[in-house]
Structure formats: structure tokens, C-alpha cells
Short mmCIF file of C-alpha atoms in Angstrom, two decimals:
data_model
loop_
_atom_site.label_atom_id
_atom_site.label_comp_id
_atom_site.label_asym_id
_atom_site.label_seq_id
_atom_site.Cartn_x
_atom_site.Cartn_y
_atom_site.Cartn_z
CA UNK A 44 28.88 -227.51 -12.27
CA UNK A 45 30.11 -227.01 -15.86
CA UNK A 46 33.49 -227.34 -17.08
CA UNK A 47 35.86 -224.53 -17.16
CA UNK A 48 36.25 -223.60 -20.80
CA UNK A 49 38.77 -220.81 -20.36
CA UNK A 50 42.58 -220.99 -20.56
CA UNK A 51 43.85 -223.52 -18.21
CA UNK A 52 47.45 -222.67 -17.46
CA UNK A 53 49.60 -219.04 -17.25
CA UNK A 54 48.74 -216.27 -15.07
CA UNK A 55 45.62 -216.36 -12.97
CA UNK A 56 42.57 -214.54 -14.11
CA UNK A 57 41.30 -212.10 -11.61
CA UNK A 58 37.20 -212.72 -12.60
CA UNK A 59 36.39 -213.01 -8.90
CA UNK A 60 37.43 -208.86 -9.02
CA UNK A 61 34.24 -207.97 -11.59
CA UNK A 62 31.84 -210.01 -10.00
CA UNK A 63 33.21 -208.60 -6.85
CA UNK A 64 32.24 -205.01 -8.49
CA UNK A 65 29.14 -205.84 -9.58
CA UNK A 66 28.21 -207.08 -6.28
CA UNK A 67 29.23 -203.05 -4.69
CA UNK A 68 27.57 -201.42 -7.48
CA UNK A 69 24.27 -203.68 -7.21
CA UNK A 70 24.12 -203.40 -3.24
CA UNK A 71 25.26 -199.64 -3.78
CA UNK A 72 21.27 -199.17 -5.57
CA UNK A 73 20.04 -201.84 -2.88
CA UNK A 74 21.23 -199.60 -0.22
CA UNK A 75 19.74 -196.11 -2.26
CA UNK A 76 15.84 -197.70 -2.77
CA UNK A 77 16.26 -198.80 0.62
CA UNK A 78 17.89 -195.64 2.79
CA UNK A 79 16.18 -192.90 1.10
CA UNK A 80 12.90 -192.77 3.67
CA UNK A 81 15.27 -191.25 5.93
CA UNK A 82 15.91 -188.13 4.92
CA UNK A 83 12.47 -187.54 2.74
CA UNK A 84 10.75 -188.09 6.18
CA UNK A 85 11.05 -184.78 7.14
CA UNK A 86 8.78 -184.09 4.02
CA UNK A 87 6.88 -186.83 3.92
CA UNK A 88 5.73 -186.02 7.80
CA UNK A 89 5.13 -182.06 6.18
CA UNK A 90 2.77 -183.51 3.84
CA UNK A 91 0.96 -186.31 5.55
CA UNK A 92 1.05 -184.41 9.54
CA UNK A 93 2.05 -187.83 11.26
CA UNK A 94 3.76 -188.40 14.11
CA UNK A 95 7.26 -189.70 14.60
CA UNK A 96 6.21 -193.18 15.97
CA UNK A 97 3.86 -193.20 12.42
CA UNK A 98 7.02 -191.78 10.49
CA UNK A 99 9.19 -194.61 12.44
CA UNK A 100 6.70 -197.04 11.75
CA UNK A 101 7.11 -195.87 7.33
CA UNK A 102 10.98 -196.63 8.06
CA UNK A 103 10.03 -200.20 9.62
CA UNK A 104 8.21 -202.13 7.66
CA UNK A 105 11.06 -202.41 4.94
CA UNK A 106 12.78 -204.57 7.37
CA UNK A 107 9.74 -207.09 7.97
CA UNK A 108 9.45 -207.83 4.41
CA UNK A 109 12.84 -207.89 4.46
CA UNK A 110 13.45 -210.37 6.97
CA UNK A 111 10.41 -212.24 6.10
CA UNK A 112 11.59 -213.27 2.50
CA UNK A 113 15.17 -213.97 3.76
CA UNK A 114 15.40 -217.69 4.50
CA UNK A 115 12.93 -218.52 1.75
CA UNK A 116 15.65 -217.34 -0.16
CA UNK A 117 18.39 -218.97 1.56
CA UNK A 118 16.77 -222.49 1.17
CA UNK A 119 16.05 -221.64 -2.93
CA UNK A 120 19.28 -220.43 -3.71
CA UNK A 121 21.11 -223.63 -1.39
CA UNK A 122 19.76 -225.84 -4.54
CA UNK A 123 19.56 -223.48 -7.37
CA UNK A 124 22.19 -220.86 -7.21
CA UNK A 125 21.83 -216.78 -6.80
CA UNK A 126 22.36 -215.86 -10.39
CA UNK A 127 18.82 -215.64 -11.45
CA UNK A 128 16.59 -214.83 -7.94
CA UNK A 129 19.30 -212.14 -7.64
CA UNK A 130 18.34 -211.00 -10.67
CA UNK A 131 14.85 -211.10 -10.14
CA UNK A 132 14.97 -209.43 -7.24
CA UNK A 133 16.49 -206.34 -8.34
CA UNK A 134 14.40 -206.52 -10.95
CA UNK A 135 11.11 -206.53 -8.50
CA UNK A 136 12.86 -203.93 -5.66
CA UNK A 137 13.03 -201.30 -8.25
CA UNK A 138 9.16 -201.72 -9.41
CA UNK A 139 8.32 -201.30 -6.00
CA UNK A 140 10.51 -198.04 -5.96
CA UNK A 141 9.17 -196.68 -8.85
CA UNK A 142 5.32 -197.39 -7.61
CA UNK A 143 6.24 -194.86 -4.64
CA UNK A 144 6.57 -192.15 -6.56
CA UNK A 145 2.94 -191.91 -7.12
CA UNK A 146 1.97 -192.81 -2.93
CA UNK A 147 -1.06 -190.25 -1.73
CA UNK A 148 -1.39 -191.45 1.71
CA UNK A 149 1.18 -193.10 4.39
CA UNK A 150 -0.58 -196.05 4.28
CA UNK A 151 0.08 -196.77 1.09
CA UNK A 152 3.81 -195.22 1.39
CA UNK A 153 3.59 -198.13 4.15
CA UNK A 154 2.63 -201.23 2.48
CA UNK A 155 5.01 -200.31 0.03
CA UNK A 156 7.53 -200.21 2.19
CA UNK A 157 6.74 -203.78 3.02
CA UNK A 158 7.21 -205.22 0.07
CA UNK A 159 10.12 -203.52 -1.07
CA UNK A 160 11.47 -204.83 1.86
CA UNK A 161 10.16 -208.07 0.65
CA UNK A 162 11.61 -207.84 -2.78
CA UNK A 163 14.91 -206.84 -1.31
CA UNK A 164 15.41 -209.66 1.00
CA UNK A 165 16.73 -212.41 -1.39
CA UNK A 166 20.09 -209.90 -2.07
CA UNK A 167 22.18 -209.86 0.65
CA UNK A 168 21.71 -213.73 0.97
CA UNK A 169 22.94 -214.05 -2.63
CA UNK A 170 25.31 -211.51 -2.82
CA UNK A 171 27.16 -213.36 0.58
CA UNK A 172 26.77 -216.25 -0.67
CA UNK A 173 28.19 -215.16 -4.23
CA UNK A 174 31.36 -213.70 -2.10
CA UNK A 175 32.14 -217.25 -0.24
CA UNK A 176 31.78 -219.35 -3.25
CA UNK A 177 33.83 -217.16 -5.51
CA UNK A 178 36.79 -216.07 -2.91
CA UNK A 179 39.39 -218.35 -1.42
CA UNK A 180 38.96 -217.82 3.05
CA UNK A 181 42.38 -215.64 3.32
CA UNK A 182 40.12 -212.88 0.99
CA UNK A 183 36.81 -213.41 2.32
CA UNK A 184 37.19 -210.98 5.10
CA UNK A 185 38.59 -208.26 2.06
CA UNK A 186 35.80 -209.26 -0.32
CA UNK A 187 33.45 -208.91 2.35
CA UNK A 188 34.32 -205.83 3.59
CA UNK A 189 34.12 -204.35 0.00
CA UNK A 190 30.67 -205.15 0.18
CA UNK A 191 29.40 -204.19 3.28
CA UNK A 192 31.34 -200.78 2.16
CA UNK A 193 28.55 -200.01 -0.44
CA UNK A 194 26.19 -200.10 2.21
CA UNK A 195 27.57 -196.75 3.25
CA UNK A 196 28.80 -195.53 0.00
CA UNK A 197 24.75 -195.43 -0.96
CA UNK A 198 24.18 -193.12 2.50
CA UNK A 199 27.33 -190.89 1.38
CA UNK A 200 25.62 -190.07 -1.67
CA UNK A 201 21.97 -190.53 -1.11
CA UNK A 202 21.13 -187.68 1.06
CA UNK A 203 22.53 -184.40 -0.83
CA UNK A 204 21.12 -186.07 -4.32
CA UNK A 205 17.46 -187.03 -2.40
CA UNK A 206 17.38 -183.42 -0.98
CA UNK A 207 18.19 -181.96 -4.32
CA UNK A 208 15.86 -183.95 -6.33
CA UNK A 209 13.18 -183.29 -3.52
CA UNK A 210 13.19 -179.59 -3.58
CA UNK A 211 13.23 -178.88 -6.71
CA UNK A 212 10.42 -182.10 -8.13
CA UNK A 213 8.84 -182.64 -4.88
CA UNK A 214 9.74 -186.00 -2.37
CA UNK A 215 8.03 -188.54 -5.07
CA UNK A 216 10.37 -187.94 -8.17
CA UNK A 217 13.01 -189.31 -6.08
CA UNK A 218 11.68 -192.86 -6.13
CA UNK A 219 11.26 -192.87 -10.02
CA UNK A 220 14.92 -191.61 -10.57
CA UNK A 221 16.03 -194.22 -8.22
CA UNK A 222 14.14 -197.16 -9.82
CA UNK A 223 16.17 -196.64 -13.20
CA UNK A 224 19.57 -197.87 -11.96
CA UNK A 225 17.69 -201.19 -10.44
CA UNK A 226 16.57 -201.92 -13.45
CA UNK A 227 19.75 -201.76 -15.59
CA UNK A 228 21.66 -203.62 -12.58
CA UNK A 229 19.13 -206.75 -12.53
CA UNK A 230 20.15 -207.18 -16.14
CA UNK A 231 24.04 -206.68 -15.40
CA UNK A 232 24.13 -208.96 -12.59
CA UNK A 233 22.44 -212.03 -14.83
CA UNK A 234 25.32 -210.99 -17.74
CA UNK A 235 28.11 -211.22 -15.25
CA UNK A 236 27.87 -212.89 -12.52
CA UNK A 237 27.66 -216.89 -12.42
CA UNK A 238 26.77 -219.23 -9.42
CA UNK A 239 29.88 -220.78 -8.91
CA UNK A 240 33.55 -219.44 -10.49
CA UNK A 241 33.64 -223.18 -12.39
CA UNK A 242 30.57 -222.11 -14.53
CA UNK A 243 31.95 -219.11 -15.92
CA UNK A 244 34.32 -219.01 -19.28
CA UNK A 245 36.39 -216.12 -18.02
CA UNK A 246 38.23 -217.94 -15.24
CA UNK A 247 40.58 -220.21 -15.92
CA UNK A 248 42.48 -222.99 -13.74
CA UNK A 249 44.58 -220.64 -11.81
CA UNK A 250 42.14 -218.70 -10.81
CA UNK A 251 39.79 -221.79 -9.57
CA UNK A 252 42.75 -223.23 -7.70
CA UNK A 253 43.34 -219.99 -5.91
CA UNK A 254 39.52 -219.31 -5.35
CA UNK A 255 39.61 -223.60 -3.55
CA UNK A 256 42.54 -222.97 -1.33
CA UNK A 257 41.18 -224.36 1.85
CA UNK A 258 41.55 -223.16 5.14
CA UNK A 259 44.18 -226.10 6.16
CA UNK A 260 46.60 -225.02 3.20
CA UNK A 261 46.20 -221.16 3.51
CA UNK A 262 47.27 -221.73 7.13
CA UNK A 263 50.53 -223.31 6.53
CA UNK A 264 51.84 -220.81 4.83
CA UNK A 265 50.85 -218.13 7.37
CA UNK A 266 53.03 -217.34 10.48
CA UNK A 267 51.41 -217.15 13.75
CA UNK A 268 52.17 -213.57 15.52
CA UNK A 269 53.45 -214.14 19.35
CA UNK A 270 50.83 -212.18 20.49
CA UNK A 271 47.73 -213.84 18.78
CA UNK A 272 47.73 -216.74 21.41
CA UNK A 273 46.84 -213.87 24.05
CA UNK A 274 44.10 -213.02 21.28
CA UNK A 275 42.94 -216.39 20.70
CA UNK A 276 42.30 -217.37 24.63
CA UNK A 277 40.33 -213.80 24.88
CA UNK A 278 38.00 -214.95 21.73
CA UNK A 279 37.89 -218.61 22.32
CA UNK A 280 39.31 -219.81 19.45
CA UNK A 281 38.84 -223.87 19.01
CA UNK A 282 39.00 -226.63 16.35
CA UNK A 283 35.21 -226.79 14.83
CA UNK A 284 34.12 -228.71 12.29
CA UNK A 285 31.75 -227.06 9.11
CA UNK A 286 28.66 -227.09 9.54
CA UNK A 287 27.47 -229.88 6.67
CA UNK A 288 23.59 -229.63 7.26
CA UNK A 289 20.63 -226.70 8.17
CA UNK A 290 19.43 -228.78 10.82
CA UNK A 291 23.15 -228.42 12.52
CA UNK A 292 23.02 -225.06 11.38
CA UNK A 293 20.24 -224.55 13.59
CA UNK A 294 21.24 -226.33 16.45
CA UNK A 295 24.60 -223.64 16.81
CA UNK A 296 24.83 -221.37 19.62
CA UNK A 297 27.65 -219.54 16.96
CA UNK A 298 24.51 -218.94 14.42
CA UNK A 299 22.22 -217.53 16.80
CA UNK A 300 24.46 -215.91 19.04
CA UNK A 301 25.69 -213.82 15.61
CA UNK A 302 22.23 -213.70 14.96
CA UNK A 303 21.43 -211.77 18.06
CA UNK A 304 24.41 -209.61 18.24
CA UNK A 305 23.49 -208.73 14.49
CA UNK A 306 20.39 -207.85 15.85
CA UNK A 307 21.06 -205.03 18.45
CA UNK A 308 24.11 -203.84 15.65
CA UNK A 309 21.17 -203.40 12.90
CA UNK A 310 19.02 -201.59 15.67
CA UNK A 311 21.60 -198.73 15.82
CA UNK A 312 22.12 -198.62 12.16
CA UNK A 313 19.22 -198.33 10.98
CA UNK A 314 18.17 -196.08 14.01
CA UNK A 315 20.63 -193.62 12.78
CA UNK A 316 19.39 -193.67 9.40
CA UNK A 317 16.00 -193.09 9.98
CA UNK A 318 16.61 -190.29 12.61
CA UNK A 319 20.09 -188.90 12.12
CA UNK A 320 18.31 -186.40 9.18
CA UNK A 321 15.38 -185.18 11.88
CA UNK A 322 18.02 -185.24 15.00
CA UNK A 323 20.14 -182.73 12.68
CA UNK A 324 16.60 -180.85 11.99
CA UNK A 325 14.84 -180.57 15.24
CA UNK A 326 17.92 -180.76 17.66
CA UNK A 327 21.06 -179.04 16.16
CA UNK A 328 18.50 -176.14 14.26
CA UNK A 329 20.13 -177.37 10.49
CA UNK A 330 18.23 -176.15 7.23
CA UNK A 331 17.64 -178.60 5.06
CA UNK A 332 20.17 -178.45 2.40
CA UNK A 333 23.04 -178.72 5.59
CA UNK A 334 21.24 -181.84 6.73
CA UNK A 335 21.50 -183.18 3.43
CA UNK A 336 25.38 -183.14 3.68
CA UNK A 337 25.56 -183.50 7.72
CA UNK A 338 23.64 -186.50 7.45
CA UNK A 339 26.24 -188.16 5.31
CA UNK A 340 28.89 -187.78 7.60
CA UNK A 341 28.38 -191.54 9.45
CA UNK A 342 28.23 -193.09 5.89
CA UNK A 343 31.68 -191.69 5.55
CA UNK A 344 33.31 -192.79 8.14
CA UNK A 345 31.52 -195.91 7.82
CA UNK A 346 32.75 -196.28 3.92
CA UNK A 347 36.48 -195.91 5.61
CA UNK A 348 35.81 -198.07 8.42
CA UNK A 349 34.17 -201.08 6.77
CA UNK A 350 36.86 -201.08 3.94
CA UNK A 351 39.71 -201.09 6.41
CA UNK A 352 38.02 -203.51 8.49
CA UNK A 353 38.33 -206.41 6.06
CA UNK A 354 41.75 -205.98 5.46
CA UNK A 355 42.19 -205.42 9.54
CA UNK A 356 40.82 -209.07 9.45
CA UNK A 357 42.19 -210.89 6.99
CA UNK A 358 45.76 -209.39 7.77
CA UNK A 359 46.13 -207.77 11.42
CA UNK A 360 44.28 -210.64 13.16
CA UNK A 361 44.74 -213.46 10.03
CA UNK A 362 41.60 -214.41 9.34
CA UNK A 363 40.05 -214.02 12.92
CA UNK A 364 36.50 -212.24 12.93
CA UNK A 365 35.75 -212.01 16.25
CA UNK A 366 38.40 -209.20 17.07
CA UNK A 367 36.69 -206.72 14.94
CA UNK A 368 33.12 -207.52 15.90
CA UNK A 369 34.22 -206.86 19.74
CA UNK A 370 35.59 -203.59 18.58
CA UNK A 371 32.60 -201.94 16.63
CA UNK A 372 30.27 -203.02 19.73
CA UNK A 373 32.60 -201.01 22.63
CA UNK A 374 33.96 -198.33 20.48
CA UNK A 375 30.53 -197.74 18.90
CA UNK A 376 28.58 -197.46 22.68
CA UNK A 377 31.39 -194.73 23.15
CA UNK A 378 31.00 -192.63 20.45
CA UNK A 379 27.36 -192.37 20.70
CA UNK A 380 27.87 -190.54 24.52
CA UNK A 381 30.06 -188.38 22.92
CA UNK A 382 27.48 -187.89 20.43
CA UNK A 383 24.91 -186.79 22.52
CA UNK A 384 27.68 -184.25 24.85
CA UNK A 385 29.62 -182.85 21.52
CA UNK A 386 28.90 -178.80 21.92
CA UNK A 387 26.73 -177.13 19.32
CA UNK A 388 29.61 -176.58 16.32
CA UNK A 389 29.47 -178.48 13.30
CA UNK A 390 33.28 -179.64 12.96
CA UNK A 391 32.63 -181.16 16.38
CA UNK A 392 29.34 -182.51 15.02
CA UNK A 393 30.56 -183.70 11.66
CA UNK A 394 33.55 -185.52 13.68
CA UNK A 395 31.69 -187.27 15.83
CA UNK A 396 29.04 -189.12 13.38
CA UNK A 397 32.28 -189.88 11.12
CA UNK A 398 33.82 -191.92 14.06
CA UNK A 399 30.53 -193.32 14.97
CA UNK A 400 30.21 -194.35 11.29
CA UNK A 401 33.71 -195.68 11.35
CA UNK A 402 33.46 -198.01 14.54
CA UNK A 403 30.23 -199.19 13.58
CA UNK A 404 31.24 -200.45 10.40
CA UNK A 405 34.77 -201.96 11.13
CA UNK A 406 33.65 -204.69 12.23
CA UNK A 407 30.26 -205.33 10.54
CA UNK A 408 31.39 -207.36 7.50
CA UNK A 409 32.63 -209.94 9.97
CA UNK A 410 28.99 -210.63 10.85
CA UNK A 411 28.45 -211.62 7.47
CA UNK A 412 31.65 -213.45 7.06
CA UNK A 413 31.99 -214.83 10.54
CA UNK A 414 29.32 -217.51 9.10
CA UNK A 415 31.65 -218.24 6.36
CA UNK A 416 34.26 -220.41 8.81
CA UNK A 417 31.02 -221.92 10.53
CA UNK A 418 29.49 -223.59 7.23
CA UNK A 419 30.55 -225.05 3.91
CA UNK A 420 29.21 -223.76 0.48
CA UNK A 421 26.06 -225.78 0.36
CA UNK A 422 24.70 -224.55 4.12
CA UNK A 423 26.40 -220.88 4.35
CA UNK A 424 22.82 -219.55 2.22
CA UNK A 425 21.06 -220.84 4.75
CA UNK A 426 22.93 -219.71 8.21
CA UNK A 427 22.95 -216.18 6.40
CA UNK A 428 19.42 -215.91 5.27
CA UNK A 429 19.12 -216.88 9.44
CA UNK A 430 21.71 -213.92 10.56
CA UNK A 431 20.53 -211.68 8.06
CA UNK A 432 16.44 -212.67 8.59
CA UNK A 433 16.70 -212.06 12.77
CA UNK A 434 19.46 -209.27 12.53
CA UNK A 435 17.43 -206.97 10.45
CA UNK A 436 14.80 -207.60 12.44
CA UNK A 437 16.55 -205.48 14.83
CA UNK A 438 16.11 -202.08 11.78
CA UNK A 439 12.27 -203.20 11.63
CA UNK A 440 12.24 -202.32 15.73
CA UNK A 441 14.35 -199.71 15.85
CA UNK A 442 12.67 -196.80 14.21
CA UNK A 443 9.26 -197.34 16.02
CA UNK A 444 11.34 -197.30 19.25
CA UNK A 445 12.81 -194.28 18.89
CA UNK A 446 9.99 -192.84 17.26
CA UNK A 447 7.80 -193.96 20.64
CA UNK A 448 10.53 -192.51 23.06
CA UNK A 449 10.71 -188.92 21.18
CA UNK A 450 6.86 -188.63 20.85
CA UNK A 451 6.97 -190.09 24.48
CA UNK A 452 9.81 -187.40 26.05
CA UNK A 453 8.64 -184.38 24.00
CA UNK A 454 11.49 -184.74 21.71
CA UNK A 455 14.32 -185.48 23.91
CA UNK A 456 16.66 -187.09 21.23
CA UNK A 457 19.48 -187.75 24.32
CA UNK A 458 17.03 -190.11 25.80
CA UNK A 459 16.53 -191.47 22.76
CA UNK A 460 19.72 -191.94 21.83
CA UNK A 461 21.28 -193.85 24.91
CA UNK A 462 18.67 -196.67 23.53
CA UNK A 463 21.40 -197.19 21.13
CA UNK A 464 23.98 -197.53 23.94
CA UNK A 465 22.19 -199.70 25.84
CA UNK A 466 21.61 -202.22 22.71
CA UNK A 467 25.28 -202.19 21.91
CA UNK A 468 26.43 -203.32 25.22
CA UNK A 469 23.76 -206.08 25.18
CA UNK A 470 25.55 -206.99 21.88
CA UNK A 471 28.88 -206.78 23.27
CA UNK A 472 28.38 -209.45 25.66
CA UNK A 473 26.75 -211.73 23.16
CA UNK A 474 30.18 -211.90 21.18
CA UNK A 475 32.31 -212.55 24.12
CA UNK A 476 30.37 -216.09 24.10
CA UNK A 477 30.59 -216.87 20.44
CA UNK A 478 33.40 -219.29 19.84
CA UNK A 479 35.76 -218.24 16.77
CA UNK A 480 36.52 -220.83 14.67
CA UNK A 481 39.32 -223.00 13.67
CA UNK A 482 38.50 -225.12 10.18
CA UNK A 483 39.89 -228.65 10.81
CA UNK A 484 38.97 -232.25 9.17
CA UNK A 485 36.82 -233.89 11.31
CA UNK A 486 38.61 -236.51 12.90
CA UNK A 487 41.43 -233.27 13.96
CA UNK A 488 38.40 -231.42 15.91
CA UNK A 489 37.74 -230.74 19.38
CA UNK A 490 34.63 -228.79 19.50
CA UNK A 491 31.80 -230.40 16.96
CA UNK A 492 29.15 -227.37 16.98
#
């Protein structure tokens, strides 16, 4: 690492903060190239008369690229940094974009897919991994949150601006518009953003001392609340020490067990994305223009629930992550019966996909972060490009399953549907075995994962 040539005493720079924005802003077009397909199928299947497995299948084949390129990536950036295959990548995701706006058949609109989804891969690893090196562990849970919260902000907006661009220029000029912020954001991200907080001229000591607080010391200064033992026994909270290599990463019930649960999580949100737009469509009779805005009603609660779900995290339940998770899984399975059984009125429709959104998403950051107090620095790319590689595995399988049961039940969307129910219980039960964990020095630990 270099040496920090920035001031050295005073106040503490707050750095972390813009690199912290440039990560939501960058993820914010990530989450545009990459959400778009769901409400331009309804045009795309106009043009192109395919079925709704085929239009599932479009959706898909993002997230095998996507999960495909993942741990390549983890492994490069564990010995070179994110700054520059971050900035490649964006670079290469918005190409991709841009070539879609000239697709004449859906195979083609396909195989793009694919490697968009395989130019997009290397971004969430480096964008976590940016978060845990540059953010001490009592704000990793915040930090995180923030950016799992542009993952819905995109959604909030996408829709009404894809449906506007698409009606009035057709379904391709919304790919070229959208490759033009990619583009200016690969160059941004190489400007601002550094591997590690030590490398970068605008932080000075302060600001690195707060950023390498460890665990041990942040917890000395933090009270324990009476009732958090009845929290920890419920979450089996135990003494673990990091996890110092990939092969020990590998061997971790933890890691795969997140893995897993991330799975069946990313199978109901990218489930909704693809088929929220056509469920509005074909099931509740919307036009067009009200799907556009209907559709962007999970993304808003989501945006509310991931942002409060950080802070729930780092200050209801001090750092746990486990709490949350448990949370989005139960509450989530609930709101999607009431879903399905809300009468046909729009405020009751509208409130029901914003709760959905928001107990999905307040406790999805804590998948990502979760991994944080299972790993050091040097192994954390790694165990997420593994989490992020299997989980959105689960949006690859999704939209060709729902696709198969629609064109399979005539269209029944409540059958459908409880798919997403069942998945999330499944999920459930996975995090009741993961052990949350207590960073110790080795020779203080009881449980050596």
C-alpha cells in the first residue's frame, strides 16, 4: 500500500462518504442495464411472438454470465485490487447495452443477455469488497445497506423512464440511452475510487484510524442490551475466528449456507422483476403507462427497507446480521399471500408490493455483509464472488420457472406466485443454521469455522 500523503492530524476526513456515493450511483446504472428486460418484455414478446418460458428464458441468461464471471473476479481482485476491473467492467456492461439496441431476433437479444451478464459480474464483488476495506465493522452494515439501496433506486426509476422512451422510440432506443451513463461512470469510478483508503491522498490519519477500528475495540465501547442474550441464543452467536485462507473459505458451512439462502432470496427478486410488469398486464387488466408506475412500487418500498435495514443492524441489533436476514425471509413469504388475495383496487395493490419490497430488502444487505465478520480483507473477494456467484444463480432459475408454470397453468399467476413462498421458507430454515459471528483473536475462540 502507499503512504498516506494527506494531512495527518485534526478532524477526520470523511473520503470513505464519496467513494461510498460513487459506489450507489455506479450500481444505480448496474441495476438500470440490468432490470430493464422486465418491463420491455411485454414488447419485446409483441414483436418477436414468444412464449413466456422463451421471454423468461431472455430475463435468465443475464444471471449465468453473471454468476459465471463472479469468482474469476473474486480471485483477480484478492491480488490486484477492484479499482481498475471495476472500471473495466462498467466500461464493457455498457457496450453490451448499447449493442441491444440494434437486436432483430431473441436469440440474439439472448446471447446478449449473456454476456452482459458476464460483463456485469466482476461489480458487485468489487463494489463489496470496496465497502469492507474502506469502512470500519460498526458502519459496514450502514455502508452496506446504502448500496444494496441502489439496487432498488434503479427499479424506482427504470420502469416509467423505459416505458416512456419505449413508446415514443420503440423498445431498442432504450438500451442506447442507457449505455451513456455506463460509460461516464467507468471513468468516474477509476478517478475516485482507490483499492484501499491508505492509497488515496484525500484521507488522512484520522480517517484511516477510524476506517481500522477492529471488531475487539468497537465492542468495548458498546453496551450490551439485556435483551440481546435472548437474541444471541436464538441466532447462535459464538466466538469464530476470520477466515485467513479460500480453501477455509470453502470448507464453511456459514459461506455456503449464505450462499444457499442467497439463492432462494435472488429467486424471488428477480422473479418479481421479470414478471411483476406482465402480472400487472395480464392479471390486474393495467395499460401500459400504469404498469410503468405500478411496477415501481416494490422498488420503493425496497429503497426504504434496505436503507433502514443497515442502520436496524448496525444499531438495533449492534452489529448482528442474522436478525434481519430471518426477518426478510418470514415477513417476505407473508406478504406474497397477501399479494396474491389483495382485492382488485390499486391502493390495495400498490400497498402490498411496497411492503413486499420493504421486507425483502431489510435484510438483504446483511447477505452481503454477513461475509464481512466471516473473512478478513484478503479472503472476503473471494467468499463474495462465492455468495454472489451461487445466489444469483437463483435470478438465472427463476424467470424460466415461472415462465414454465404460467405457460404450464394457462396463466395462473397465483400458482405461480406461491413458488416464491415456497423458496422463501426453504431459505428461512437455512439461516436458522448459520452461526452469527463473534470476531475474537484466535487463541480467545471457541468455534474455528
Amino acid at each position: 500500500m502507499n503512504q498516506i500523503n494527506g494531512p495527518t492530524t485534526g478532524r477526520p476526513t470523511r473520503y470513505r462518504w464519496v467513494v461510498m456515493a460513487t459506489i450507489f450511483v455506479g450500481y444505480v446504472v448496474c441495476m438500470a442495464d440490468r432490470s430493464n428486460i422486465g418491463t420491455l418484455l411485454p414488447f419485446i414478446g409483441d414483436e418477436f411472438h414468444i412464449s413466456n418460458t422463451q421471454q423468461g428464458a431472455i430475463s435468465s441468461f443475464f444471471f449465468l454470465g453473471y454468476a459465471v464471471s463472479q469468482i474469476p473476479a473474486g480471485l483477480i481482485m484478492g491480488r490486484t485490487g477492484t479499482r481498475k476491473l471495476v472500471s473495466w467492467a462498467i466500461f464493457g456492461f455498457s457496450i453490451v447495452t448499447f449493442l441491444m439496441g440494434f437486436t432483430t431476433t431473441a436469440v440474439m437479444l439472448l446471447v446478449l443477455r449473456l454476456l452482459l451478464g458476464l460483463a456485469e459480474g466482476p461489480t458487485p464483488v468489487g463494489m463489496t469488497s470496496t465497502i469492507n476495506n474502506w469502512f470500519p465493522p460498526k458502519e459496514k452494515g450502514t455502508a452496506t445497506g446504502l448500496y444494496i439501496a441502489s439496487t432498488q433506486f434503479a427499479p424506482v426509476i427504470v420502469p416509467p423512464i423505459v416505458v416512456l422512451l419505449a413508446t415514443q422510440w420503440g423498445w431498442r432506443s432504450v438500451f442506447i440511452c442507457l449505455a451513456i451513463p455506463g460509460a461516464i461512470m467507468a471513468v468516474v469510478w477509476y478517478l475516485v475510487v482507490r483499492n484501499f483508503p491508505s492509497e488515496s491522498r484525500r484521507v488522512n490519519q484520522a480517517e484511516l484510524s477510524h476506517i481500522s477500528a477492529t471488531d475487539a475495540a468497537a465492542s468495548k465501547a458498546v453496551v450490551e442490551r439485556p435483551w440481546m442474550a435472548s437474541v444471541d441464543r436464538v441466532i447462535r452467536r459464538r466466538n469464530t475466528v476470520p477466515l485467513s485462507t479460500n480453501g477455509s473459505v470453502m470448507k464453511s458451512w456459514n459461506v455456503w449456507g449464505d450462499t444457499l439462502a442467497y439463492f432462494f432470496m435472488n429467486n424471488v427478486l428477480y422473479g418479481m422483476l421479470t414478471w411483476i410488469p406482465s402480472y400487472l398486464v395480464a392479471e390486474r387488466g393495467y395499460d401500459f403507462v400504469k404498469m410503468g408506475f405500478v411496477a415501481s412500487a416494490p422498488a420503493i418500498g425496497g429503497l426504504v427497507g434496505a436503507l433502514t435495514g443497515g442502520v436496524i443492524s448496525d444499531r438495533v441489533f449492534q452489529g448482528r446480521r442474522k436478525p434481519t436476514m430471518l426477518l426478510t425471509a418470514f415477513f417476505t413469504a407473508v406478504m406474497f399471500v397477501v399479494v396474491l388475495t389483495v382485492p382488485q383496487n390499486t391502493f390495495l395493490v400498490v400497498g402490498s408490493l411496497v411492503l413486499t419490497g420493504f421486507f425483502l430488502n431489510v435484510g438483504w444487505p446483511m447477505f452481503t455483509a454477513y461475509a464481512m465478520g466471516l473473512t478478513t480483507a484478503k479472503t472476503y473477494p473471494f467468499a463474495i464472488s462465492l455468495i454472489n456467484s451461487g445466489g444469483n444463480l437463483g435470478g438465472f432459475f427463476a424467470p424460466i420457472i415461472v415462465g414454465m408454470l404460467l405457460d404450464s397453468t394457462g396463466g395462473n399467476y397465483s400458482i405461480a406466485f406461491s413458488y416464491f413462498v415456497v423458496v422463501l421458507l426453504i431459505a428461512f430454515g437455512l439461516l436458522i443454521s448459520l452461526t452469527e459471528p463473534r470476531a475474537v483473536k484466535p487463541a480467545e475462540a471457541l468455534v474455528v469455522e
